[in-house]
C-alpha positions as semicolon CSV with decimal commas, in nm:
position;residue;x (nm);y (nm);z (nm)
1;X;-6,919;-2,804;-2,162
2;X;-6,850;-2,961;-1,827
3;X;-6,565;-3,160;-1,995
4;X;-6,425;-2,866;-2,169
5;X;-6,444;-2,655;-1,854
6;X;-6,254;-2,939;-1,663
7;X;-6,002;-3,002;-1,936
8;X;-5,935;-2,640;-1,935
9;X;-5,896;-2,587;-1,575
10;X;-5,677;-2,894;-1,563
11;X;-5,441;-2,719;-1,815
12;X;-5,462;-2,401;-1,610
13;X;-5,374;-2,576;-1,292
14;X;-5,096;-2,759;-1,450
15;X;-4,939;-2,419;-1,589
16;X;-4,984;-2,303;-1,213
17;X;-4,813;-2,602;-1,094
18;X;-4,506;-2,498;-1,303
19;X;-4,541;-2,129;-1,265
20;X;-4,603;-2,046;-0,901
21;X;-4,320;-2,264;-0,782
22;X;-4,097;-2,114;-1,073
23;X;-4,210;-1,750;-0,961
24;X;-4,149;-1,842;-0,588
25;X;-3,812;-1,982;-0,678
26;X;-3,739;-1,679;-0,873
27;X;-3,820;-1,439;-0,604
28;X;-3,661;-1,657;-0,334
29;X;-3,354;-1,672;-0,529
30;X;-3,337;-1,273;-0,575
31;X;-3,409;-1,245;-0,202
32;X;-3,113;-1,485;-0,105
33;X;-2,892;-1,307;-0,370
34;X;-2,981;-0,977;-0,212
35;X;-2,920;-1,095;0,146
36;X;-2,576;-1,260;0,028
37;X;-2,463;-0,941;-0,164
38;X;-2,543;-0,743;0,152
39;X;-2,318;-0,936;0,354
40;X;-2,041;-1,013;0,098
41;X;-1,737;-0,844;0,197
42;X;-1,596;-0,591;-0,064
43;X;-1,225;-0,670;-0,141
44;X;-0,945;-0,505;-0,320
45;X;-0,837;-0,691;-0,634
46;X;-0,514;-0,856;-0,587
47;X;-0,391;-0,798;-0,963
48;X;-0,052;-0,871;-1,076
49;X;0,257;-0,659;-1,160
50;X;0,625;-0,669;-1,273
51;X;0,870;-0,421;-1,102
52;X;1,198;-0,560;-1,256
53;X;1,394;-0,385;-1,517
54;X;1,275;-0,402;-1,874
55;X;0,977;-0,602;-2,004
56;X;0,854;-0,886;-1,803
57;X;1,003;-1,206;-1,960
58;X;0,735;-1,404;-2,161
59;X;0,860;-1,742;-2,074
60;X;0,982;-1,917;-1,771
61;X;0,828;-1,911;-1,410
62;X;0,985;-1,675;-1,153
63;X;1,253;-1,833;-0,926
64;X;1,064;-1,891;-0,599
65;X;1,356;-1,988;-0,415
66;X;1,464;-1,814;-0,065
67;X;1,814;-1,752;-0,004
68;X;1,987;-1,665;0,324
69;X;2,130;-1,303;0,321
70;X;2,382;-1,142;0,515
71;X;2,461;-0,770;0,561
72;X;2,818;-0,697;0,497
73;X;3,056;-0,391;0,503
74;X;3,391;-0,294;0,372
75;X;3,683;-0,061;0,458
76;X;3,620;0,098;0,149
77;X;3,241;0,199;0,238
78;X;3,362;0,318;0,582
79;X;3,638;0,519;0,441
80;X;3,408;0,695;0,196
81;X;3,170;0,762;0,480
82;X;3,433;0,915;0,691
83;X;3,572;1,140;0,439
84;X;3,217;1,263;0,372
85;X;3,144;1,338;0,733
86;X;3,476;1,534;0,760
87;X;3,426;1,749;0,460
88;X;3,056;1,850;0,606
89;X;2,966;2,220;0,585
90;X;2,726;2,378;0,816
91;X;2,507;2,681;0,844
92;X;2,483;2,842;1,179
93;X;2,149;2,805;1,350
94;X;1,963;3,112;1,454
95;X;1,995;3,200;1,829
96;X;1,726;3,027;2,028
97;X;1,578;2,847;1,738
98;X;1,603;2,504;1,902
99;X;1,422;2,258;1,651
100;X;1,173;2,522;1,540
101;X;1,346;2,550;1,203
102;X;1,412;2,194;1,170
103;X;1,730;1,992;1,276
104;X;1,932;2,249;1,476
105;X;2,293;2,249;1,301
106;X;2,482;2,291;1,621
107;X;2,361;1,959;1,772
108;X;2,407;1,810;1,406
109;X;2,775;1,866;1,469
110;X;2,776;1,671;1,791
111;X;2,599;1,391;1,619
112;X;2,835;1,377;1,318
113;X;3,128;1,406;1,561
114;X;3,002;1,086;1,741
115;X;2,927;0,922;1,385
116;X;3,286;0,983;1,275
117;X;3,477;0,904;1,582
118;X;3,262;0,685;1,815
119;X;2,993;0,491;1,604
120;X;3,106;0,140;1,501
121;X;2,935;0,053;1,176
122;X;3,107;-0,309;1,173
123;X;2,970;-0,387;1,523
124;X;2,627;-0,272;1,412
125;X;2,643;-0,469;1,114
126;X;2,691;-0,774;1,368
127;X;2,394;-0,655;1,567
128;X;2,186;-0,638;1,236
129;X;2,300;-1,014;1,142
130;X;2,184;-1,152;1,487
131;X;1,855;-1,228;1,341
132;X;1,832;-1,450;1,018
133;X;1,796;-1,238;0,693
134;X;1,658;-1,377;0,368
135;X;1,591;-1,265;0,008
136;X;1,359;-1,371;-0,265
137;X;1,241;-1,255;-0,582
138;X;0,882;-1,158;-0,634
139;X;0,738;-0,967;-0,944
140;X;1,096;-0,915;-1,072
141;X;1,245;-0,769;-0,763
142;X;1,462;-0,881;-0,471
143;X;1,262;-0,878;-0,137
144;X;1,450;-0,869;0,189
145;X;1,306;-0,992;0,505
146;X;1,410;-1,111;0,858
147;X;1,239;-1,422;0,986
148;X;1,271;-1,508;1,369
149;X;1,112;-1,823;1,518
150;X;1,091;-1,880;1,887
151;X;1,387;-2,083;2,010
152;X;1,131;-2,297;2,251
153;X;0,767;-2,377;2,215
154;X;0,581;-2,535;2,494
155;X;0,411;-2,883;2,397
156;X;0,059;-2,805;2,234
157;X;0,113;-2,438;2,198
158;X;0,043;-2,286;1,861
159;X;0,301;-2,028;1,717
160;X;0,130;-1,747;1,556
161;X;0,287;-1,619;1,252
162;X;0,299;-1,230;1,255
163;X;0,418;-0,998;0,967
164;X;0,547;-0,659;1,107
165;X;0,570;-0,372;0,847
166;X;0,783;-0,064;0,892
167;X;0,731;0,282;0,731
168;X;0,939;0,591;0,632
169;X;1,177;0,711;0,757
170;X;1,208;0,382;0,948
171;X;1,330;0,034;0,863
172;X;1,313;-0,333;0,985
173;X;1,557;-0,224;1,240
174;X;1,274;-0,056;1,418
175;X;1,153;-0,397;1,542
176;X;1,470;-0,543;1,679
177;X;1,382;-0,467;2,038
178;X;1,026;-0,589;2,012
179;X;1,101;-0,918;1,817
180;X;1,241;-1,093;2,157
181;X;0,952;-0,989;2,352
182;X;0,711;-1,152;2,098
183;X;0,911;-1,465;2,033
184;X;1,022;-1,527;2,381
185;X;0,767;-1,345;2,593
186;X;0,818;-1,569;2,911
187;X;1,196;-1,495;2,905
188;X;1,120;-1,087;2,915
189;X;0,887;-1,102;3,201
190;X;0,573;-1,083;2,992
191;X;0,349;-1,340;3,146
192;X;0,158;-1,402;2,825
193;X;0,255;-1,775;2,806
194;X;-0,033;-1,852;2,600
195;X;0,069;-1,649;2,310
196;X;0,388;-1,680;2,114
197;X;0,486;-1,545;1,767
198;X;0,714;-1,616;1,482
199;X;0,783;-1,290;1,344
200;X;0,858;-1,178;0,962
201;X;0,978;-0,818;0,904
202;X;1,014;-0,738;0,543
203;X;1,187;-0,406;0,386
204;X;0,932;-0,242;0,154
205;X;1,062;-0,240;-0,183
206;X;1,277;0,069;-0,244
207;X;1,372;0,057;0,130
208;X;1,694;-0,073;0,284
209;X;1,791;-0,398;0,130
210;X;1,472;-0,479;-0,083
211;X;1,534;-0,394;-0,430
212;X;1,382;-0,085;-0,551
213;X;1,093;-0,097;-0,842
214;X;1,225;-0,025;-1,191
215;X;0,878;0,081;-1,311
216;X;0,654;0,364;-1,228
217;X;0,336;0,307;-1,017
218;X;0,465;0,098;-0,724
219;X;0,202;0,169;-0,443
220;X;0,068;0,030;-0,126
221;X;-0,138;-0,198;-0,326
222;X;0,129;-0,354;-0,505
223;X;0,337;-0,390;-0,182
224;X;0,038;-0,568;-0,003
225;X;0,021;-0,819;-0,297
226;X;0,406;-0,896;-0,276
227;X;0,394;-0,938;0,106
228;X;0,080;-1,176;0,056
229;X;0,295;-1,366;-0,203
230;X;0,594;-1,367;0,036
231;X;0,379;-1,522;0,330
232;X;0,230;-1,775;0,100
233;X;0,591;-1,870;-0,014
234;X;0,689;-1,928;0,345
235;X;0,402;-2,163;0,375
236;X;0,167;-1,958;0,566
237;X;-0,198;-2,004;0,485
238;X;-0,322;-1,758;0,780
239;X;-0,136;-1,488;0,957
240;X;-0,144;-1,185;1,168
241;X;-0,046;-0,839;1,044
242;X;0,096;-0,540;1,243
243;X;0,193;-0,185;1,122
244;X;0,242;0,172;1,163
245;X;0,310;0,467;0,914
246;X;0,320;0,305;0,574
247;X;0,327;-0,043;0,733
248;X;-0,038;0,051;0,869
249;X;-0,161;0,150;0,517
250;X;0,029;-0,182;0,350
251;X;-0,115;-0,409;0,631
252;X;-0,470;-0,263;0,601
253;X;-0,468;-0,305;0,225
254;X;-0,350;-0,667;0,273
255;X;-0,636;-0,726;0,495
256;X;-0,896;-0,594;0,246
257;X;-0,720;-0,790;-0,033
258;X;-0,737;-1,127;0,123
259;X;-0,946;-1,117;0,430
260;X;-0,955;-1,496;0,445
261;X;-0,583;-1,509;0,496
262;X;-0,556;-1,255;0,775
263;X;-0,641;-1,382;1,110
264;X;-0,612;-1,033;1,280
265;X;-0,486;-0,672;1,190
266;X;-0,302;-0,453;1,450
267;X;-0,227;-0,092;1,405
268;X;-0,046;0,177;1,605
269;X;-0,156;0,441;1,333
270;X;-0,475;0,442;1,117
271;X;-0,543;0,667;0,805
272;X;-0,896;0,812;0,821
273;X;-0,971;1,147;0,642
274;X;-1,339;1,123;0,573
275;X;-1,488;1,468;0,551
276;X;-1,851;1,571;0,540
277;X;-2,141;1,694;0,752
278;X;-2,133;1,414;1,002
279;X;-1,755;1,440;1,083
280;X;-1,810;1,823;1,097
281;X;-2,095;1,768;1,345
282;X;-1,891;1,524;1,554
283;X;-1,605;1,793;1,568
284;X;-1,823;2,062;1,655
285;X;-2,019;1,897;1,922
286;X;-1,725;1,695;2,043
287;X;-1,575;1,988;2,228
288;X;-1,880;2,062;2,443
289;X;-2,096;1,737;2,447
290;X;-1,856;1,455;2,365
291;X;-2,063;1,170;2,494
292;X;-2,330;1,274;2,245
293;X;-2,098;1,192;1,936
294;X;-1,937;0,888;2,115
295;X;-1,598;1,082;2,208
296;X;-1,448;0,976;2,528
297;X;-1,271;1,226;2,776
298;X;-0,928;1,084;2,635
299;X;-1,035;1,166;2,303
300;X;-1,129;1,519;2,383
301;X;-0,790;1,568;2,559
302;X;-0,600;1,433;2,237
303;X;-0,829;1,610;1,975
304;X;-0,875;1,947;2,098
305;X;-0,808;2,244;2,030
306;X;-0,899;2,098;1,703
307;X;-0,755;2,348;1,457
308;X;-0,412;2,352;1,648
309;X;-0,366;1,970;1,678
310;X;-0,546;1,876;1,351
311;X;-0,476;2,151;1,112
312;X;-0,154;2,362;1,242
313;X;0,028;2,086;1,382
314;X;-0,024;1,865;1,090
315;X;0,095;2,130;0,837
316;X;0,389;2,201;1,041
317;X;0,502;1,846;1,037
318;X;0,403;1,763;0,654
319;X;0,613;1,996;0,453
320;X;0,851;1,685;0,361
321;X;0,532;1,494;0,248
322;X;0,455;1,761;-0,024
323;X;0,801;1,731;-0,152
324;X;0,794;1,356;-0,158
325;X;0,466;1,332;-0,314
326;X;0,551;1,559;-0,601
327;X;0,940;1,580;-0,696
328;X;1,098;1,322;-0,470
329;X;1,399;1,280;-0,687
330;X;1,509;1,658;-0,661
331;X;1,556;1,670;-0,272
332;X;1,642;1,294;-0,293
333;X;1,966;1,390;-0,497
334;X;2,114;1,584;-0,227
335;X;2,008;1,338;0,064
336;X;2,151;1,047;-0,122
337;X;2,500;1,232;-0,195
338;X;2,549;1,376;0,186
339;X;2,533;1,140;0,479
340;X;2,503;1,463;0,701
341;X;2,220;1,595;0,504
342;X;2,043;1,237;0,520
343;X;2,083;1,222;0,913
344;X;1,943;1,556;0,945
345;X;1,640;1,473;0,715
346;X;1,584;1,147;0,888
347;X;1,636;1,225;1,273
348;X;1,455;1,532;1,259
349;X;1,127;1,320;1,233
350;X;1,259;1,103;1,518
351;X;1,249;1,413;1,724
352;X;0,912;1,592;1,671
353;X;0,718;1,260;1,562
354;X;0,826;1,097;1,885
355;X;0,697;1,400;2,102
356;X;0,585;1,746;1,984
357;X;0,739;1,929;2,280
358;X;1,076;1,832;2,157
359;X;1,058;2,119;1,920
360;X;1,182;2,350;2,212
361;X;1,486;2,147;2,279
362;X;1,822;2,227;2,151
363;X;1,891;1,869;2,088
364;X;1,541;1,790;1,962
365;X;1,516;1,544;2,278
366;X;1,653;1,271;2,050
367;X;1,875;1,114;2,330
368;X;1,596;1,107;2,598
369;X;1,421;0,843;2,409
370;X;1,694;0,656;2,183
371;X;2,058;0,609;2,176
372;X;2,267;0,739;1,888
373;X;2,384;0,405;1,793
374;X;2,026;0,296;1,723
375;X;1,926;0,620;1,544
376;X;2,257;0,604;1,333
377;X;2,195;0,247;1,238
378;X;1,873;0,323;1,093
379;X;2,038;0,608;0,892
380;X;2,306;0,380;0,783
381;X;2,063;0,135;0,645
382;X;1,952;0,421;0,401
383;X;2,305;0,530;0,339
384;X;2,469;0,198;0,258
385;X;2,187;0,097;0,018
386;X;2,136;0,429;-0,150
387;X;1,776;0,371;-0,081
388;X;1,646;0,731;0,027
389;X;1,535;0,842;-0,323
390;X;1,329;0,523;-0,408
391;X;1,180;0,531;-0,043
392;X;1,051;0,870;-0,092
393;X;0,903;0,797;-0,431
394;X;0,652;0,570;-0,240
395;X;0,472;0,895;-0,146
396;X;0,445;1,003;-0,499
397;X;0,322;0,658;-0,598
398;X;0,047;0,653;-0,343
399;X;-0,056;1,003;-0,324
400;X;-0,068;1,095;-0,685
401;X;-0,338;0,817;-0,730
402;X;-0,512;0,915;-0,403
403;X;-0,429;1,239;-0,244
404;X;-0,626;1,190;0,074
405;X;-0,519;0,842;0,127
406;X;-0,881;0,746;0,158
407;X;-1,002;0,551;-0,164
408;X;-0,884;0,227;0,010
409;X;-1,104;0,332;0,312
410;X;-1,425;0,306;0,092
411;X;-1,388;-0,084;0,093
412;X;-1,386;-0,099;0,472
413;X;-1,197;-0,353;0,685
414;X;-1,371;-0,652;0,806
415;X;-1,098;-0,866;0,977
416;X;-1,052;-0,850;1,369
417;X;-0,871;-0,517;1,434
418;X;-0,666;-0,396;1,724
419;X;-0,565;-0,026;1,738
420;X;-0,289;0,096;1,993
421;X;-0,338;0,474;2,011
422;X;-0,025;0,625;2,137
423;X;-0,053;0,990;2,289
424;X;0,234;1,165;2,091
425;X;0,116;1,019;1,762
426;X;0,097;1,289;1,483
427;X;-0,296;1,259;1,472
428;X;-0,550;1,089;1,711
429;X;-0,842;0,895;1,547
430;X;-1,123;0,820;1,803
431;X;-1,249;0,480;1,807
432;X;-1,586;0,611;1,704
433;X;-1,427;0,748;1,378
434;X;-1,233;0,453;1,331
435;X;-1,546;0,227;1,314
436;X;-1,629;0,411;0,991
437;X;-1,375;0,208;0,826
438;X;-1,263;-0,068;1,060
439;X;-1,579;-0,257;1,116
440;X;-1,465;-0,528;1,363
441;X;-1,251;-0,355;1,629
442;X;-1,173;-0,607;1,874
443;X;-0,927;-0,396;2,103
444;X;-0,867;-0,016;2,110
445;X;-0,612;0,088;2,361
446;X;-0,517;0,458;2,492
447;X;-0,139;0,387;2,532
448;X;0,000;0,568;2,836
449;X;0,302;0,705;2,665
450;X;0,497;0,703;2,313
451;X;0,459;0,843;1,976
452;X;0,495;0,751;1,617
453;X;0,790;0,502;1,616
454;X;0,596;0,274;1,883
455;X;0,798;-0,050;1,840
456;X;1,133;0,143;1,837
457;X;1,038;0,374;2,141
458;X;0,807;0,167;2,351
459;X;0,865;-0,197;2,253
460;X;0,719;-0,347;2,584
461;X;0,383;-0,154;2,582
462;X;0,342;-0,230;2,216
463;X;0,410;-0,596;2,258
464;X;0,184;-0,638;2,535
465;X;-0,104;-0,452;2,342
466;X;-0,049;-0,704;2,032
467;X;-0,059;-1,009;2,279
468;X;-0,375;-0,872;2,433
469;X;-0,534;-0,827;2,090
470;X;-0,424;-1,180;1,960
471;X;-0,546;-1,359;2,280
472;X;-0,877;-1,204;2,220
473;X;-0,902;-1,282;1,854
474;X;-0,816;-1,636;1,965
475;X;-1,092;-1,674;2,199
476;X;-1,361;-1,552;1,945
């Protein structure tokens, strides 16, 4: 019996010798998996796409070569523009209407007179060509970009690649004044000698000199993927991103798609539209006890009265969005055919999105912040490329899939993020709300002045904030 007992207990202990470690290993493995999955960053699937005409070719690799590109014009192009400007018809504005009904037609006639008689498109083409332009084919369409490198880099200093993405109704030209500040900071009185950039500014497909997609469904996810492919084609493994307007949405998606490639993300507009009880409580208490819900004095000033600033003003400024998110081609027909209509439609945004008070001015305050040559150069980029319709379609492609533009926000942004909050931006997002989506905010700056078109309007302020952010990230 004793022998039988010993042999059985030996068998049992042998089983235990196998089972206990196996069980421990299993439980430990599950614990490690749970801990890792908790910390695993959710990403947006990169996927793939084809936006060229017709079916995607079955054989053959896409031509990945990069070609120099030059903007050109012709007598015929200028004569056609002048003829259309001369034949424009105007409806008289209401007395005292200023910009409350949209672009004031009395001031529009002055803009058109300048455009016809003084604006020199040939000279502006030379200005546009002062930076090196390129084109390359990605996913079946030609992508246009400018790529500016610093002319001098001190020994041992790292040059940071920075991709800057424009929005609507802007273009790559918005960045012409900020580029020299970022590539040659010392030469422009910015004592930020330890940070210098090479800047890449692409045109969003369907905008300016980037070919328009020929297929339906081209959204910010497709754009983000194409821009990652562009940076990869240029030989960059890691890079910084900067954007406002659609550029903000596109660069945010890029950070969520390939976080390992994004050293940092700097934004001058953020899209956060989360509703719910928490936000409602924050809004209600914020007006009375802001400190309780994490709002600063500056947040209160910019956010309240809440209904006026976040509902009424937003509704007043977003009629265009509803048209472009539903039937862009209808309104686009008229804009693509009439340079005067195109200018009114685009320049009205450069008025009220720069400063809400410009509504009350007969000239929309346009020339108090910009010169007509710069404004009309941006309009001309849309005119000569016939890109207004395809640029407007970008709204439909994004908003029909995600009406509140918040589906992407569920993924969260984990790369180092810098936010420049300009006081005249269409909507203000306090840092405490931004943290719901942007999990790693390194800098959040209340900018002293400026509106929606930050790089165009306040290039020095924006450049300083980008440098401040990048310096902090590099020290992490």
